[in-house]
Amino acid sequence: MLIANLVEVKTDQAQPGTSFELYGEYGLKRGWALVAAPSLSQAVQSPSEEWVLDEVMVAARRKLYVSETVAVSTQIGGFSIPNSGEQRDRAFGVETRIAIGKSFGDKGWLNVEAASRSCGEAGVGGRFDATLGLNMAKNQKFIVKAFGDGNGCTKAIVRTQISFVRPLSDRLALELGWRQTLSQDSTRADRGFVVGLWQKF
């Protein structure tokens, strides 16, 4: 599966920016999968109009338990994040993650993930992802999710997103949504439209 999202990011204190996010998962043998999630942004991390590399994650996921309605997996990987406004100054860390998924048959599914991150001098931080998907007619989906985002160990940011996913073919689907950062004292609330493509292989 490959998911590509283009997000128009707006805040009350800055000019609009754009974020481009990729998430890819490729199944291997014996319950393993390779995960990669790079992202780029323009005028989001800094006022620059140039595209800059944000977080890059590469990990291996291992299936632990699967039944008819429940799946449990664990994941370990490395990531790189900007350490300052300079593109060349980056920090590196290790993330361990556990995911629990629950199917509700034809009605939808729930997936919850929690991660621990080691960010060198920045210490240890956490991250979470929670997604509720509701199946609709004609293979369409309505998705609600909340996730801890940002630099993991140095920021406390929680974003929510609602999306509508409509199939374009047997393997390709279009996602349209809205993302909103929950306002916190130490961060600027941002928000924006999400346009994405889901590709199955």
PDB file of C-alpha atoms in Angstrom, residues 82-199:
ATOM      1  CA  PRO A  82      15.261  18.650  11.316  1.00  0.00           C
ATOM      2  CA  ASN A  83      17.245  19.710  14.376  1.00  0.00           C
ATOM      3  CA  SER A  84      16.940  23.426  13.615  1.00  0.00           C
ATOM      4  CA  GLY A  85      15.981  25.766  10.801  1.00  0.00           C
ATOM      5  CA  GLU A  86      18.998  24.568   8.840  1.00  0.00           C
ATOM      6  CA  GLN A  87      18.192  21.761   6.415  1.00  0.00           C
ATOM      7  CA  ARG A  88      21.602  20.130   6.914  1.00  0.00           C
ATOM      8  CA  ASP A  89      21.303  20.049  10.711  1.00  0.00           C
ATOM      9  CA  ARG A  90      19.319  16.901  11.483  1.00  0.00           C
ATOM     10  CA  ALA A  91      18.727  14.702  14.524  1.00  0.00           C
ATOM     11  CA  PHE A  92      18.405  10.920  14.406  1.00  0.00           C
ATOM     12  CA  GLY A  93      16.491   8.560  16.651  1.00  0.00           C
ATOM     13  CA  VAL A  94      14.939   5.136  17.164  1.00  0.00           C
ATOM     14  CA  GLU A  95      11.226   4.389  17.484  1.00  0.00           C
ATOM     15  CA  THR A  96       9.510   1.267  18.819  1.00  0.00           C
ATOM     16  CA  ARG A  97       5.773   0.928  18.216  1.00  0.00           C
ATOM     17  CA  ILE A  98       2.889  -1.420  18.936  1.00  0.00           C
ATOM     18  CA  ALA A  99      -0.376  -1.467  16.968  1.00  0.00           C
ATOM     19  CA  ILE A 100      -3.733  -3.081  17.751  1.00  0.00           C
ATOM     20  CA  GLY A 101      -6.432  -3.283  15.091  1.00  0.00           C
ATOM     21  CA  LYS A 102     -10.052  -4.315  15.537  1.00  0.00           C
ATOM     22  CA  SER A 103     -12.424  -5.154  12.687  1.00  0.00           C
ATOM     23  CA  PHE A 104     -16.179  -4.646  12.964  1.00  0.00           C
ATOM     24  CA  GLY A 105     -16.952  -6.740   9.903  1.00  0.00           C
ATOM     25  CA  ASP A 106     -18.596  -4.827   7.084  1.00  0.00           C
ATOM     26  CA  LYS A 107     -19.186  -1.801   9.336  1.00  0.00           C
ATOM     27  CA  GLY A 108     -15.557  -0.657   9.695  1.00  0.00           C
ATOM     28  CA  TRP A 109     -12.444  -0.888  11.832  1.00  0.00           C
ATOM     29  CA  LEU A 110     -10.455   0.712  14.660  1.00  0.00           C
ATOM     30  CA  ASN A 111      -6.656   0.936  14.811  1.00  0.00           C
ATOM     31  CA  VAL A 112      -4.650   2.255  17.787  1.00  0.00           C
ATOM     32  CA  GLU A 113      -0.865   2.654  17.822  1.00  0.00           C
ATOM     33  CA  ALA A 114       1.526   3.840  20.552  1.00  0.00           C
ATOM     34  CA  ALA A 115       5.239   4.519  20.139  1.00  0.00           C
ATOM     35  CA  SER A 116       8.263   5.361  22.244  1.00  0.00           C
ATOM     36  CA  ARG A 117      10.979   7.522  20.659  1.00  0.00           C
ATOM     37  CA  SER A 118      14.622   7.998  21.601  1.00  0.00           C
ATOM     38  CA  CYS A 119      15.918  11.311  20.214  1.00  0.00           C
ATOM     39  CA  GLY A 120      19.505  11.482  21.473  1.00  0.00           C
ATOM     40  CA  GLU A 121      20.096  14.587  23.567  1.00  0.00           C
ATOM     41  CA  ALA A 122      16.391  15.474  23.414  1.00  0.00           C
ATOM     42  CA  GLY A 123      15.563  12.424  25.544  1.00  0.00           C
ATOM     43  CA  VAL A 124      12.640  10.029  25.139  1.00  0.00           C
ATOM     44  CA  GLY A 125       9.211  10.987  23.850  1.00  0.00           C
ATOM     45  CA  GLY A 126       5.975   9.343  22.818  1.00  0.00           C
ATOM     46  CA  ARG A 127       3.694   9.297  19.820  1.00  0.00           C
ATOM     47  CA  PHE A 128       0.227   7.888  19.183  1.00  0.00           C
ATOM     48  CA  ASP A 129      -2.154   7.270  16.282  1.00  0.00           C
ATOM     49  CA  ALA A 130      -5.846   6.368  16.557  1.00  0.00           C
ATOM     50  CA  THR A 131      -7.998   5.751  13.467  1.00  0.00           C
ATOM     51  CA  LEU A 132     -11.678   4.871  13.130  1.00  0.00           C
ATOM     52  CA  GLY A 133     -12.849   3.833   9.672  1.00  0.00           C
ATOM     53  CA  LEU A 134     -16.489   3.415   8.653  1.00  0.00           C
ATOM     54  CA  ASN A 135     -17.374   1.495   5.507  1.00  0.00           C
ATOM     55  CA  MET A 136     -20.010   3.065   3.266  1.00  0.00           C
ATOM     56  CA  ALA A 137     -21.784   2.043   0.080  1.00  0.00           C
ATOM     57  CA  LYS A 138     -19.785   1.312  -3.097  1.00  0.00           C
ATOM     58  CA  ASN A 139     -16.541   0.681  -1.136  1.00  0.00           C
ATOM     59  CA  GLN A 140     -16.410   4.285   0.050  1.00  0.00           C
ATOM     60  CA  LYS A 141     -14.961   5.046   3.491  1.00  0.00           C
ATOM     61  CA  PHE A 142     -15.310   7.751   6.128  1.00  0.00           C
ATOM     62  CA  ILE A 143     -12.241   8.054   8.356  1.00  0.00           C
ATOM     63  CA  VAL A 144     -11.692   9.926  11.622  1.00  0.00           C
ATOM     64  CA  LYS A 145      -8.265   9.974  13.234  1.00  0.00           C
ATOM     65  CA  ALA A 146      -6.175  11.704  15.878  1.00  0.00           C
ATOM     66  CA  PHE A 147      -2.406  11.534  16.070  1.00  0.00           C
ATOM     67  CA  GLY A 148       0.511  12.990  17.964  1.00  0.00           C
ATOM     68  CA  ASP A 149       2.707  14.674  15.384  1.00  0.00           C
ATOM     69  CA  GLY A 150       5.724  16.932  15.112  1.00  0.00           C
ATOM     70  CA  ASN A 151       9.284  16.118  16.172  1.00  0.00           C
ATOM     71  CA  GLY A 152       8.216  13.438  18.620  1.00  0.00           C
ATOM     72  CA  CYS A 153      10.600  14.191  21.487  1.00  0.00           C
ATOM     73  CA  THR A 154      10.675  17.990  21.340  1.00  0.00           C
ATOM     74  CA  LYS A 155       7.113  19.061  20.518  1.00  0.00           C
ATOM     75  CA  ALA A 156       3.677  18.291  21.918  1.00  0.00           C
ATOM     76  CA  ILE A 157       1.277  18.523  18.983  1.00  0.00           C
ATOM     77  CA  VAL A 158      -2.030  16.700  18.537  1.00  0.00           C
ATOM     78  CA  ARG A 159      -3.802  16.773  15.173  1.00  0.00           C
ATOM     79  CA  THR A 160      -7.231  15.505  14.181  1.00  0.00           C
ATOM     80  CA  GLN A 161      -8.385  14.663  10.666  1.00  0.00           C
ATOM     81  CA  ILE A 162     -11.584  13.613   8.936  1.00  0.00           C
ATOM     82  CA  SER A 163     -11.466  12.128   5.445  1.00  0.00           C
ATOM     83  CA  PHE A 164     -13.687  10.673   2.767  1.00  0.00           C
ATOM     84  CA  VAL A 165     -12.112   7.964   0.602  1.00  0.00           C
ATOM     85  CA  ARG A 166     -13.681   7.097  -2.747  1.00  0.00           C
ATOM     86  CA  PRO A 167     -12.369   4.313  -5.025  1.00  0.00           C
ATOM     87  CA  LEU A 168     -11.317   5.303  -8.534  1.00  0.00           C
ATOM     88  CA  SER A 169     -10.532   1.707  -9.572  1.00  0.00           C
ATOM     89  CA  ASP A 170      -9.930  -1.674  -7.949  1.00  0.00           C
ATOM     90  CA  ARG A 171      -6.514  -0.533  -6.699  1.00  0.00           C
ATOM     91  CA  LEU A 172      -6.636   3.274  -6.633  1.00  0.00           C
ATOM     92  CA  ALA A 173      -8.687   5.551  -4.333  1.00  0.00           C
ATOM     93  CA  LEU A 174      -9.016   9.312  -3.807  1.00  0.00           C
ATOM     94  CA  GLU A 175      -8.963  10.859  -0.320  1.00  0.00           C
ATOM     95  CA  LEU A 176     -10.427  14.296   0.525  1.00  0.00           C
ATOM     96  CA  GLY A 177     -10.234  15.591   4.072  1.00  0.00           C
ATOM     97  CA  TRP A 178      -9.635  18.327   6.624  1.00  0.00           C
ATOM     98  CA  ARG A 179      -6.821  18.393   9.198  1.00  0.00           C
ATOM     99  CA  GLN A 180      -6.874  20.517  12.358  1.00  0.00           C
ATOM    100  CA  THR A 181      -4.260  20.984  15.070  1.00  0.00           C
ATOM    101  CA  LEU A 182      -5.690  21.191  18.571  1.00  0.00           C
ATOM    102  CA  SER A 183      -4.497  24.525  19.954  1.00  0.00           C
ATOM    103  CA  GLN A 184      -1.863  24.357  22.681  1.00  0.00           C
ATOM    104  CA  ASP A 185       0.045  27.066  24.530  1.00  0.00           C
ATOM    105  CA  SER A 186       3.438  26.112  23.060  1.00  0.00           C
ATOM    106  CA  THR A 187       2.359  25.671  19.442  1.00  0.00           C
ATOM    107  CA  ARG A 188       0.498  27.554  16.740  1.00  0.00           C
ATOM    108  CA  ALA A 189      -2.706  25.897  15.633  1.00  0.00           C
ATOM    109  CA  ASP A 190      -2.592  24.985  11.961  1.00  0.00           C
ATOM    110  CA  ARG A 191      -5.262  23.543   9.700  1.00  0.00           C
ATOM    111  CA  GLY A 192      -5.794  22.710   6.073  1.00  0.00           C
ATOM    112  CA  PHE A 193      -7.312  20.607   3.315  1.00  0.00           C
ATOM    113  CA  VAL A 194      -5.970  17.125   2.602  1.00  0.00           C
ATOM    114  CA  VAL A 195      -5.923  15.546  -0.859  1.00  0.00           C
ATOM    115  CA  GLY A 196      -4.565  12.027  -1.131  1.00  0.00           C
ATOM    116  CA  LEU A 197      -4.200   8.963  -3.313  1.00  0.00           C
ATOM    117  CA  TRP A 198      -4.246   5.370  -2.021  1.00  0.00           C
ATOM    118  CA  GLN A 199      -2.594   2.797  -4.254  1.00  0.00           C
TER     119      GLN A 199
END
